[in-house]
Amino acid sequence: MLTPVLSDNWDQIRSWQLASYQRSGGYEALKTALRMQPADVVTAVKDSGLRGRGGAGFPTGMKWSFIPQDNPKPKYLVVNADESEPGTCKDIPLMLASPHTLVEGVIISAYAIRANTAFIYVRGEVLHVVRRLQQAVAEARAAGFIGVDILGSGYDLDVIVHAGAGAYICGEETALLDSLEGRRGQPRLRPPFPAVAGLYGCPTVINNVESIASVPSIIANGPDWFASMGTEKSKGPTIYSLSGHVTRPGQYEAPMGITLRELLDLAGGVREGHTLKFWTPGGSSTPLLTADHLDVPLDYEGVSGAGSLLGTKALQIFDETVCPVRATLRWTEFYKHESCGKCTPCREGTWWLVQILERLEAGQGGEEDLETLLDLSDNITGRSFCALADGATAPITSSIQHFKDDYIAHFTNGGCPFDPMASTVFATAGASA
Amino acid sequence: MSDTTVPYSTGETKLGDTTLAEMRELAARYPVGRSALLPMLHLVQSVEGRITPEGIEACADVLGLTGAEVSAVATFYTMYKRRPVGDYHVGVCTNTLCAVMGGDLIFERLKQHLDVGNDETTEDGKITLEHLECNAACDYAPVMMVNWEFFDDMTPESATQLVDDLREGTEVKSPRGATICTWREAERVLAGFPDGRADEGPTGGKATLAGLRLARERNWKAPQGNHSGRAPEPEQTVSPDAASGPRPEDQPGKESQTVHTDDARKED
Ligand SMILES: Cc1cc2nc3c(=O)[nH]c(=O)nc-3n(C[C@H](O)[C@H](O)[C@H](O)COP(=O)(O)O)c2cc1C
Ligand code: SF4
């Protein structure tokens, strides 16, 4: 049922330290990789079927093979550790518990694409994660895994831990590059793609934390081992994050394609005395699903087939006490706040969406406003510069699709019919508030 | 205070040669110096307690940019503050999941309790209160952050207790981090100058380990690999508390008030 690979050492004593990581077999994969040709490492990752864990699911090995090796410019590896998509909470606990899994992955991946400098761009709002990353890189350097002529291989690598400063858009890979260059984090026009002209205009690979952290296990155990888990087109073990109204929220590492019904069963079910109302399969930018979708395989194809997206596998569980209009408004306020302002449909559109939703939540509206919302969403999605705007409309269109009655109840009720206390954790704890 | 024109100079900058040297050191860490701008702005905050006009000019000087170019960057990111921040930056997540789980009520309670609005500082200069977007800890909702350290499974009571402790100078530990330092000290770490406290705190909390504990209990493992690279099977070094399942202090609402020692997890 569960297949702990990335999370397997998280209960070891001081799992974040080099000594502990090495007791669990850490850095053996690096030694193996350094005995391979870089191109063979790329092939191994290709053969494993690993797809990017940052949301889009692009095949990782294929992305690496786009780096033009005849280009004389330096190559860069950039790890996207910006984790800010609402609901997403897998990379942060991974880096806190086992930063060396990521660091070992960084060294192997950088070797594969022949980069001599790698960056870990971590969001700034996680102080202790930054501390553990800084220490892990320092320990790896002292052990000779980072630096000049690594383990006598002739390969040199510098790794820089870089803290961001609070901007969701910097998770978008080209905005991240601008931010890493010391600019405002605004997306770039593509093409050229980062593989051709990325950081400082040089060939650059950008991967999510979990993608890079999966690489050592692939090199250690072989691509076939990795591909033996998961479904036909979505391979490997992966971290599913359950949060919200669930008995035992947390990180559950399972083969790709497990269902929410199975995960909820492992996590003790929806909180006692309540029923599932809606959930996100992969963060707030992925359209809401309902209890009708409990048996959808949580892989890229399965969730797309159900009209949503696998995204970051951030399963936010909401029970029947939650008002879908309130939830949607709050997410919309988030996108409005985080819109980088570069393009009009997103900058102005998210602003209008909030205005309308505020009115609807207060019970001042009618069904024609729902048409306006859908119309606006239609004008934003696919017409904006980057995917932030597409994500912004996901909660709106999906909540209207599934919960039109709840919107209408606001109009007939002259306000929100839900009790905000009922959805809190302390409502059931019997205590407080 | 919120109507004070910003940015403003008090004419009392604390930026000196030491900080300028550290800024140059940061710039030298990168293939292109300008990449150090975000870390340098964190450094300005660690010295000045906010982004000052002098701080902007210093960054511009070191990197050969104009003040306007640096300002454009500083105003883009929410962690950079134009008004002085208290000793403790207290954040309450009010993004959807935390909000419905109790974050909205916690934020309301703290505004009343501290008598401040969003992004305002208490009169004693100790606490700046702000509501936050998702901080990647949803499995511990409702979540608060103090100087960007996690406080998990909060309630209005544990939240008011927390800010009272901070104001009174009682030592406070993050359940998944270190003993709380000041906001300026935290900013220095974010700038890229480690404070040597990475070993404080646990590997993770109860939610982090939820799936792994279940897998251990039921003896679920990933398939065997070909072991071409991996070293011998890991020795059994599971810490006693991890093996015995959730600890009492792992129960929701308790983490935040409990002073966590890492004794149980210390290496022999
Ligand atoms: C608005 C926005 C925010 C994003 N945030 C993140 C993030 O925090 N972390 C991440 O890995 N990818 C994020 N992505 C996806 C990245 O653009 C990119 O696809 C990913 O980092 C590629 O890595 P992967 O192939 O390993 O998944 C975001 C995308 C968008 C549009
Ligand atoms: S879609 Fe939004 S976030 Fe993306 S570039 Fe346009 S304004 Fe910026």
XYZ file of C-alpha atoms and ligand atoms in Angstrom:
740
model
C 0.000 0.000 0.000
C 2.591 2.531 1.130
C 6.095 2.552 -0.316
C 8.395 4.762 1.736
C 11.461 5.607 -0.360
C 11.976 9.361 -0.039
C 10.454 9.287 3.440
C 12.127 6.038 4.496
C 14.786 7.641 6.690
C 12.586 10.340 8.233
C 12.255 8.478 11.537
C 15.981 7.918 11.917
C 17.731 9.779 14.689
C 18.909 13.169 13.443
C 17.953 12.144 9.935
C 19.005 15.569 8.648
C 22.662 15.022 9.430
C 25.206 13.552 7.058
C 26.162 10.735 9.444
C 22.574 9.569 9.768
C 21.941 9.845 6.033
C 25.028 7.800 5.262
C 23.999 5.125 7.771
C 20.831 4.798 5.667
C 22.919 4.273 2.532
C 23.165 7.911 1.559
C 25.745 9.090 -1.026
C 26.320 5.549 -2.324
C 24.235 6.461 -5.378
C 26.521 9.435 -5.957
C 29.520 7.122 -6.063
C 27.715 4.910 -8.588
C 26.713 7.906 -10.711
C 30.229 9.318 -10.816
C 31.420 5.994 -12.262
C 28.823 6.337 -15.052
C 28.959 8.609 -18.102
C 26.744 11.698 -17.571
C 24.675 10.689 -20.603
C 24.028 7.286 -19.038
C 22.675 8.961 -15.918
C 20.264 10.908 -18.139
C 19.240 7.656 -19.815
C 18.641 5.945 -16.478
C 16.340 8.781 -15.360
C 14.575 8.683 -18.735
C 14.077 4.928 -18.485
C 12.711 5.189 -14.958
C 9.733 7.143 -16.275
C 10.156 9.829 -13.575
C 7.886 12.788 -14.306
C 8.299 16.225 -12.718
C 6.710 16.410 -9.282
C 6.249 20.203 -9.342
C 2.830 19.984 -10.925
C 3.078 19.632 -14.671
C 4.481 16.098 -14.831
C 6.976 16.683 -17.613
C 9.352 13.690 -18.040
C 12.487 14.611 -16.118
C 15.040 12.690 -18.179
C 13.666 14.185 -21.368
C 13.971 17.704 -19.929
C 17.633 16.995 -19.145
C 18.288 15.748 -22.652
C 17.168 19.135 -24.071
C 20.302 20.760 -22.639
C 22.481 21.420 -25.701
C 25.799 19.876 -24.733
C 27.555 21.514 -27.699
C 26.693 24.944 -26.284
C 29.949 26.351 -24.857
C 28.177 28.388 -22.157
C 28.046 27.176 -18.562
C 25.077 24.943 -17.673
C 23.034 25.419 -14.524
C 20.788 23.277 -12.382
C 18.129 25.115 -10.377
C 15.997 23.337 -7.793
C 12.541 24.799 -7.350
C 12.007 24.733 -3.580
C 9.540 27.614 -3.582
C 6.619 25.381 -2.519
C 3.795 27.919 -2.194
C 0.832 26.424 -4.036
C -2.013 26.407 -1.474
C -2.307 22.912 0.005
C 1.147 21.822 -1.081
C 3.316 20.691 1.822
C 5.602 17.856 0.710
C 8.926 19.470 -0.216
C 9.233 21.416 3.026
C 8.959 18.355 5.337
C 11.294 16.444 3.007
C 13.973 19.130 3.235
C 13.496 19.480 6.986
C 13.826 15.750 7.657
C 16.350 14.762 5.006
C 18.005 17.668 3.201
C 20.805 15.334 2.098
C 18.397 13.351 -0.098
C 17.920 16.557 -2.077
C 21.604 17.511 -1.972
C 22.691 14.070 -3.226
C 20.071 14.369 -5.975
C 21.402 17.812 -6.873
C 24.955 16.560 -7.260
C 23.958 13.564 -9.409
C 21.585 15.634 -11.562
C 24.101 18.445 -12.047
C 26.698 15.848 -13.070
C 24.231 14.376 -15.567
C 23.663 17.708 -17.333
C 27.309 18.767 -16.828
C 26.517 21.781 -14.692
C 29.221 23.139 -12.396
C 26.926 25.373 -10.396
C 23.592 24.414 -8.877
C 21.100 26.499 -6.929
C 18.456 25.536 -4.426
C 15.889 28.340 -4.539
C 13.928 27.887 -1.312
C 11.065 30.135 -0.283
C 12.181 32.536 2.437
C 9.350 31.891 4.875
C 10.758 28.631 6.220
C 13.705 29.555 8.441
C 14.484 26.117 9.821
C 14.417 24.524 6.372
C 16.953 27.120 5.230
C 19.139 26.263 8.233
C 19.031 22.535 7.498
C 19.792 23.066 3.796
C 22.703 25.366 4.580
C 24.117 22.815 7.000
C 23.610 19.877 4.628
C 25.460 21.670 1.834
C 28.270 22.578 4.233
C 28.522 18.971 5.460
C 28.535 17.622 1.902
C 31.256 20.086 0.981
C 33.378 19.088 3.982
C 32.954 15.421 3.023
C 34.187 16.116 -0.506
C 30.817 15.533 -2.223
C 30.682 19.175 -3.330
C 33.660 21.205 -4.505
C 36.599 20.502 -6.775
C 37.350 17.028 -8.198
C 34.504 15.318 -6.352
C 35.640 11.887 -5.079
C 38.503 11.946 -7.559
C 36.159 12.037 -10.556
C 37.492 15.283 -11.964
C 34.014 16.749 -11.688
C 33.579 20.147 -9.949
C 30.367 21.485 -8.478
C 29.322 24.445 -6.349
C 25.888 24.394 -4.679
C 24.249 27.621 -3.484
C 21.279 27.761 -1.119
C 19.256 30.847 -2.007
C 16.309 32.087 0.074
C 13.479 33.877 -1.705
C 11.492 36.714 -0.208
C 7.810 35.902 -0.442
C 6.143 35.701 -3.848
C 4.110 32.702 -5.051
C 4.821 33.576 -8.676
C 8.514 32.821 -8.122
C 7.530 29.140 -8.186
C 6.800 29.570 -11.884
C 10.075 28.495 -13.399
C 10.887 31.503 -15.555
C 9.810 33.967 -12.836
C 12.091 32.007 -10.523
C 14.993 32.603 -12.895
C 14.364 36.342 -12.967
C 14.140 36.355 -9.182
C 17.368 34.381 -8.910
C 19.002 36.996 -11.128
C 18.055 39.633 -8.544
C 14.999 41.016 -10.318
C 11.259 41.200 -9.741
C 9.887 37.711 -10.183
C 7.950 37.980 -13.414
C 7.567 35.195 -15.973
C 9.540 35.268 -19.214
C 8.325 34.711 -22.719
C 8.931 31.167 -23.997
C 10.594 30.221 -26.291
C 13.454 30.353 -25.698
C 12.974 27.668 -23.077
C 15.277 27.598 -20.056
C 17.035 24.513 -21.445
C 18.364 26.780 -24.197
C 18.491 30.203 -22.528
C 17.749 30.108 -18.804
C 19.723 31.557 -15.928
C 22.048 34.316 -17.201
C 20.943 33.295 -20.700
C 22.649 29.904 -20.289
C 21.225 26.373 -20.649
C 19.368 25.617 -17.423
C 17.397 22.741 -15.961
C 14.743 23.611 -13.374
C 13.227 20.794 -11.367
C 11.053 20.434 -8.328
C 12.551 19.257 -5.013
C 10.781 15.895 -5.077
C 11.866 15.243 -8.679
C 15.528 15.804 -7.851
C 15.275 13.954 -4.539
C 13.968 10.901 -6.439
C 17.131 10.645 -8.535
C 19.438 8.947 -5.969
C 16.947 6.097 -5.481
C 16.741 5.582 -9.246
C 20.511 5.391 -9.591
C 20.827 3.158 -6.530
C 18.073 0.688 -7.383
C 17.827 0.992 -11.122
C 15.240 2.473 -13.485
C 13.283 -0.788 -13.662
C 12.823 -0.797 -9.918
C 11.383 2.719 -10.058
C 9.150 1.864 -13.003
C 7.883 -1.266 -11.236
C 5.808 1.055 -9.068
C 2.943 3.197 -10.304
C 0.768 3.019 -13.396
C 1.428 2.712 -17.097
C 2.353 6.331 -17.741
C 2.898 7.622 -14.205
C 5.760 5.771 -12.586
C 7.319 5.489 -9.225
C 6.527 6.183 -5.611
C 5.453 9.715 -4.723
C 4.417 11.767 -1.730
C 0.705 12.459 -1.266
C -0.093 15.180 1.281
C -3.406 14.931 3.109
C -4.656 17.978 4.951
C -7.874 19.435 6.290
C -10.797 17.472 7.633
C -9.096 14.123 7.848
C -8.383 12.102 10.995
C -4.625 11.717 10.486
C -3.387 14.406 8.115
C 0.149 14.086 6.844
C 2.552 12.757 4.250
C 1.821 9.352 2.694
C 4.305 7.980 0.186
C 2.616 5.524 -2.162
C 2.920 4.312 -5.752
C 1.427 6.676 -8.342
C -2.198 5.815 -8.988
C -3.466 5.170 -5.453
C -6.998 6.528 -4.947
C -8.314 9.044 -2.437
C -10.560 6.326 -1.024
C -7.487 4.237 -0.224
C -5.557 7.199 1.167
C -8.453 8.305 3.357
C -8.706 4.776 4.635
C -5.032 4.889 5.649
C -5.486 8.293 7.238
C -8.423 7.250 9.389
C -11.117 8.744 7.170
C -12.791 12.135 7.071
C -12.947 13.637 10.566
C -15.374 11.819 12.782
C -19.054 12.532 12.364
C -18.602 14.319 9.045
C -18.695 13.577 5.332
C -16.516 14.571 2.401
C -17.801 17.581 0.483
C -14.962 18.570 -1.844
C -11.224 18.170 -2.270
C -8.350 19.356 -4.384
C -6.189 16.692 -6.027
C -3.123 18.902 -6.305
C -3.439 22.303 -4.727
C -5.863 25.158 -5.244
C -4.961 25.545 -8.924
C -6.451 22.133 -9.719
C -10.248 22.031 -10.186
C -12.211 20.785 -7.163
C -13.435 17.203 -7.070
C -16.163 15.645 -4.912
C -17.142 12.360 -3.282
C -17.991 11.114 -6.778
C -14.278 10.997 -7.519
C -13.026 8.863 -4.634
C -11.967 6.033 -6.926
C -10.095 8.097 -9.501
C -6.497 6.840 -9.756
C -4.305 9.676 -8.550
C -1.941 9.708 -11.496
C -1.610 12.242 -14.318
C -4.009 10.472 -16.680
C -6.565 9.484 -14.064
C -7.074 12.924 -12.591
C -7.076 14.622 -16.020
C -9.749 12.155 -17.055
C -11.875 13.324 -14.128
C -11.626 16.934 -15.328
C -8.947 18.122 -12.949
C -5.170 17.881 -12.655
C -2.844 15.810 -10.487
C -0.784 18.930 -9.740
C 1.285 18.613 -6.595
C -0.756 15.761 -5.053
C -1.846 18.163 -2.323
C -5.097 16.583 -1.194
C -6.984 19.216 0.774
C -10.045 17.609 2.308
C -13.119 19.705 3.116
C -16.166 18.260 4.861
C -19.801 19.355 4.708
C -19.262 22.208 7.189
C -17.223 24.202 4.659
C -18.827 26.825 2.459
C -17.535 26.407 -1.101
C -18.190 30.095 -1.810
C -16.060 31.202 1.129
C -13.329 28.759 0.090
C -13.400 30.017 -3.496
C -13.346 33.681 -2.486
C -10.338 33.116 -0.248
C -8.384 31.345 -2.958
C -9.326 34.086 -5.422
C -8.018 36.718 -3.013
C -4.781 34.736 -2.928
C -4.393 34.802 -6.714
C -5.234 38.502 -6.813
C -2.548 39.173 -4.210
C -0.001 36.989 -5.988
C -0.670 38.122 -9.563
C 2.633 39.613 -10.668
C 0.895 42.326 -12.653
C 2.644 41.653 -15.937
C -0.423 40.940 -18.048
C -3.873 42.500 -18.082
C -6.287 39.538 -18.006
C -4.720 38.249 -14.794
C -3.929 41.559 -13.083
C -7.348 43.110 -13.730
C -9.326 39.899 -13.981
C -8.417 38.512 -10.561
C -9.327 41.909 -9.101
C -12.785 41.779 -10.666
C -13.281 38.162 -9.636
C -12.697 39.095 -6.006
C -15.145 42.014 -6.219
C -17.903 39.821 -7.579
C -17.282 36.933 -5.196
C -17.266 39.265 -2.198
C -20.675 40.496 -3.211
C -21.978 36.979 -3.730
C -20.687 35.786 -0.386
C -22.512 38.665 1.278
C -25.703 37.448 -0.384
C -25.938 40.401 -2.758
C -26.190 38.830 -6.141
C -28.110 36.590 -8.454
C -27.630 33.744 -10.846
C -26.602 36.126 -13.621
C -23.484 36.903 -11.577
C -22.458 33.269 -11.886
C -22.605 33.689 -15.665
C -20.416 36.781 -15.336
C -17.923 34.828 -13.248
C -17.759 32.032 -15.798
C -17.480 34.522 -18.632
C -14.652 36.371 -16.893
C -12.887 33.100 -16.127
C -13.149 32.159 -19.756
C -11.480 35.431 -20.715
C -8.636 34.873 -18.263
C -7.819 31.194 -18.758
C -5.526 30.578 -21.682
C -5.354 34.290 -22.451
C -2.832 35.201 -19.817
C 0.931 35.106 -19.853
C 1.469 32.257 -17.411
C -0.332 29.411 -15.676
C -1.006 31.355 -12.477
C -4.087 32.812 -14.118
C -5.351 29.411 -15.262
C -5.013 28.229 -11.688
C -6.921 31.261 -10.450
C -10.026 30.288 -12.379
C -9.932 26.591 -11.401
C -11.689 26.967 -8.027
C -14.287 29.307 -9.549
C -15.372 27.230 -12.513
C -15.262 23.954 -10.574
C -17.128 25.270 -7.531
C -19.881 26.673 -9.755
C -19.999 23.350 -11.587
C -20.365 21.252 -8.428
C -21.950 23.622 -5.919
C -24.269 25.965 -7.782
C -26.899 25.308 -5.109
C -24.599 26.653 -2.427
C -24.108 29.871 -4.396
C -27.866 30.225 -4.829
C -28.402 29.579 -1.114
C -26.351 32.722 -0.442
C -28.738 34.791 -2.544
C -31.892 33.344 -1.018
C -30.437 33.453 2.486
C -29.117 37.006 2.110
C -25.669 35.846 3.217
C -23.619 32.779 3.995
C -25.740 29.952 5.429
C -22.709 28.176 6.940
C -21.496 28.498 10.528
C -17.781 29.359 10.311
C -17.186 27.811 13.744
C -18.402 24.393 12.620
C -15.481 23.865 10.269
C -12.752 24.670 12.800
C -10.622 22.063 14.558
C -11.547 23.454 17.935
C -15.276 23.077 17.221
C -14.906 19.328 17.621
C -12.165 19.426 20.226
C -14.979 20.640 22.456
C -12.671 23.248 23.881
C -11.954 26.883 23.461
C -12.622 29.651 20.982
C 1.672 54.530 12.024
C 0.237 53.127 8.833
C -0.091 56.629 7.359
C 3.631 57.295 7.691
C 5.066 57.972 4.267
C 7.389 55.212 3.223
C 10.175 54.736 2.562
C 11.457 57.301 4.972
C 14.832 57.922 6.468
C 15.369 58.575 10.145
C 18.931 59.614 9.462
C 20.108 56.917 11.848
C 21.231 54.105 9.635
C 23.203 51.307 11.277
C 24.748 50.199 8.009
C 28.516 50.406 8.250
C 31.637 48.951 6.766
C 30.962 45.499 8.230
C 27.636 45.209 6.462
C 29.052 46.553 3.216
C 31.814 43.958 3.396
C 29.215 41.256 4.000
C 27.228 42.495 1.009
C 30.307 42.172 -1.171
C 30.881 38.696 0.246
C 27.335 37.713 -0.749
C 27.763 39.114 -4.257
C 30.980 37.119 -4.657
C 29.169 33.850 -3.974
C 27.259 34.066 -7.255
C 28.412 33.774 -10.871
C 26.741 37.180 -11.405
C 26.732 39.571 -8.453
C 23.215 40.855 -8.928
C 21.881 37.415 -7.945
C 22.817 38.381 -4.397
C 20.272 41.203 -4.304
C 17.560 39.259 -2.472
C 20.007 37.997 0.174
C 21.430 41.523 0.491
C 17.979 42.940 1.160
C 17.463 40.283 3.844
C 20.783 41.460 5.299
C 19.603 45.088 5.271
C 16.550 44.027 7.279
C 18.710 42.154 9.774
C 20.689 45.321 10.464
C 18.075 48.037 10.045
C 14.919 46.227 11.115
C 13.342 47.128 7.789
C 14.287 48.215 4.261
C 15.613 51.747 4.629
C 16.518 54.217 1.865
C 20.124 53.869 3.052
C 19.852 50.101 2.678
C 18.587 50.480 -0.863
C 21.430 52.837 -1.737
C 23.995 50.478 -0.212
C 22.746 47.549 -2.319
C 22.742 49.763 -5.389
C 26.318 50.907 -4.730
C 27.677 47.408 -4.203
C 25.956 46.017 -7.317
C 26.341 49.055 -9.584
C 22.579 49.521 -9.927
C 20.397 52.575 -9.479
C 18.357 53.057 -6.333
C 15.226 52.820 -8.464
C 16.264 49.407 -9.750
C 16.786 48.111 -6.220
C 13.538 49.706 -5.013
C 11.618 48.034 -7.799
C 12.828 44.677 -6.504
C 12.369 45.434 -2.803
C 8.724 46.435 -3.297
C 7.874 43.271 -5.237
C 8.416 40.786 -2.391
C 6.174 40.606 0.668
C 8.943 39.664 3.104
C 10.610 43.041 2.655
C 9.099 45.599 5.020
C 9.149 49.344 4.644
C 7.982 49.947 8.208
C 9.893 48.785 11.271
C 9.120 45.194 12.259
C 8.924 44.167 15.914
C 11.214 41.665 17.614
C 8.741 38.979 16.637
C 6.957 38.773 13.331
C 3.819 36.760 14.041
C 2.016 35.357 11.026
C -1.343 33.620 10.903
C -2.178 31.633 7.796
C -5.575 32.672 6.478
C -5.429 30.937 3.133
C -8.503 28.764 2.572
C -7.584 25.564 4.377
C -6.125 27.175 7.492
C -8.895 29.799 7.475
C -11.718 27.280 7.677
C -9.820 25.123 10.161
C -9.645 28.108 12.522
C -7.095 30.565 11.132
C -9.673 33.304 10.605
C -10.812 33.118 14.230
C -7.230 33.003 15.483
C -6.321 36.087 13.458
C -9.375 37.972 14.765
C -8.545 36.973 18.339
C -4.941 38.136 18.010
C -5.913 41.475 16.505
C -8.124 42.117 19.538
C -5.668 40.710 22.027
C -2.752 42.761 20.699
C -4.871 45.749 19.705
C -3.295 46.005 16.262
C -4.474 45.583 12.694
C -2.910 43.586 9.903
C 0.749 44.445 9.311
C 0.917 46.617 12.428
C 3.246 46.513 15.403
C 2.362 46.615 19.101
C 3.279 49.809 20.932
C 6.043 48.094 22.886
C 7.676 47.259 19.550
C 7.626 43.539 20.284
C 5.123 42.047 17.888
C 4.179 42.678 14.285
C 1.030 40.825 13.286
C 0.332 39.788 9.712
C -1.942 37.321 7.992
C -0.114 34.946 5.688
C -0.716 32.972 2.549
C -0.102 29.222 2.506
C 3.149 28.387 4.280
C 3.431 24.742 3.148
C 2.376 23.185 6.440
C -1.270 22.390 5.635
C -1.100 19.031 7.422
C -0.692 21.025 10.660
C -3.548 23.494 10.104
C -4.272 25.969 11.571
C -0.708 27.187 11.217
C 1.102 30.200 12.608
C 4.654 31.357 12.004
C 6.882 33.297 14.391
C 9.893 34.776 12.657
C 9.283 32.167 9.958
C 9.334 29.167 12.312
C 6.383 26.772 12.399
C 3.695 26.709 15.093
C 1.351 23.842 14.365
C -2.245 22.913 15.182
C -3.037 26.249 16.774
C -6.156 27.370 18.641
C -7.161 30.890 19.743
C -5.959 29.970 23.252
C -2.583 28.611 22.230
C -2.167 31.617 19.934
C -2.760 34.194 22.673
C -0.527 32.202 25.032
C 2.185 32.218 22.390
C 2.147 35.986 21.871
C 1.984 36.574 25.628
C 5.057 34.396 26.092
C 6.867 36.287 23.361
C 6.035 39.661 24.884
C 7.081 38.562 28.339
C 10.395 37.236 27.080
C 9.659 33.608 27.990
C 11.746 31.207 25.947
C 9.633 29.828 23.108
C 10.492 26.866 20.901
C 8.996 25.956 17.569
C 7.602 22.427 17.593
C 9.427 21.839 14.282
C 12.288 24.250 14.583
C 14.619 26.024 16.953
C 14.250 28.300 19.962
C 12.761 31.488 18.609
C 15.364 34.151 17.871
C 14.562 37.742 16.957
C 13.254 38.700 13.554
C 16.519 40.413 12.731
C 18.531 37.342 13.635
C 16.239 35.248 11.430
C 16.748 37.666 8.529
C 20.503 37.222 8.851
C 20.176 33.465 8.369
C 17.955 34.017 5.326
C 20.627 36.358 3.952
C 22.980 33.385 3.940
C 24.828 33.607 7.252
C 24.056 30.412 9.234
C 23.533 30.662 12.992
C 24.563 27.095 13.786
C 21.150 26.030 15.056
C 20.143 23.546 12.357
C 20.393 20.662 14.839
C 17.678 22.008 17.117
C 14.209 20.492 16.852
C 12.934 17.165 15.555
C 13.027 15.593 12.081
C 9.369 16.384 11.708
C 6.087 16.371 13.581
C 3.375 13.784 13.806
C 1.827 14.574 10.417
C 5.184 14.450 8.653
C 5.680 10.915 9.933
C 2.040 9.737 9.677
C 2.474 7.624 6.556
C 5.872 6.286 7.547
C 4.666 5.174 10.977
C 1.754 3.350 9.400
C 4.072 1.664 6.918
C 6.348 0.529 9.774
C 3.386 -0.755 11.767
C 2.082 -2.818 8.873
C 5.506 -3.719 7.558
C 4.915 -2.110 4.167
C 8.046 -1.456 2.120
C 8.971 -0.417 -1.363
C 10.120 -3.380 -3.481
C 13.758 -4.435 -3.182
C 16.073 -2.670 -5.590
C 19.018 -4.169 -7.435
C 21.326 -2.626 -4.850
C 23.864 -1.643 -7.453
C 24.615 1.446 -5.473
C 23.025 1.357 -2.066
C 25.050 0.460 0.952
C 23.955 -2.240 3.389
C 20.436 -2.182 4.785
C 19.994 0.646 7.240
C 20.690 -0.348 10.793
C 17.755 -0.133 13.122
C 18.337 3.268 14.562
C 14.713 4.201 14.885
C 14.293 6.536 17.774
C 12.113 5.085 20.529
C 9.354 7.644 20.118
C 9.125 7.048 16.391
C 8.759 3.314 16.908
C 6.089 3.641 19.553
C 3.743 5.756 17.458
C 2.329 9.179 18.221
C 3.525 10.817 21.399
C 1.029 12.500 23.704
C 2.345 15.924 22.826
C 1.634 15.137 19.184
C -2.078 15.523 19.734
C -3.647 18.464 17.935
C -3.508 21.694 19.821
C -0.791 20.492 22.147
C 2.319 20.885 20.025
C 2.281 24.622 20.183
C 2.274 24.910 23.952
C 4.741 22.167 24.554
C 8.351 23.067 24.923
C 9.998 20.453 22.783
C 13.296 19.099 23.866
C 15.023 16.901 21.396
C 16.254 14.553 24.110
C 14.336 11.555 22.874
C 15.858 12.006 19.465
C 19.400 12.688 20.454
C 22.046 10.359 19.305
C 23.412 8.230 22.152
C 2.204 30.091 -10.482
C 3.066 28.876 -10.481
C 3.693 28.480 -9.298
C 4.508 27.355 -9.279
N 5.089 27.012 -8.099
C 5.930 25.943 -8.073
C 6.605 25.582 -6.874
O 6.451 26.233 -5.831
N 7.428 24.520 -6.903
C 7.640 23.785 -8.046
O 8.403 22.852 -8.031
N 7.006 24.101 -9.190
C 6.167 25.159 -9.237
N 5.562 25.490 -10.424
C 5.870 24.683 -11.608
C 7.173 25.163 -12.273
O 6.884 26.211 -13.185
C 7.888 24.064 -13.033
O 6.980 23.431 -13.872
C 8.512 23.007 -12.154
O 9.326 23.565 -11.170
C 9.338 22.069 -13.010
O 9.888 21.037 -12.221
P 9.467 19.518 -12.419
O 9.530 19.226 -13.894
O 10.458 18.754 -11.642
O 8.079 19.384 -11.901
C 4.712 26.605 -10.460
C 4.075 27.000 -11.629
C 3.259 28.114 -11.656
C 2.593 28.500 -12.924
S -0.761 35.469 -15.645
Fe -0.674 36.737 -13.783
S 1.127 36.003 -12.703
Fe 1.291 35.243 -14.832
S 2.454 36.830 -15.937
Fe 0.289 37.409 -16.143
S -0.046 38.831 -14.396
Fe 1.828 37.711 -13.969
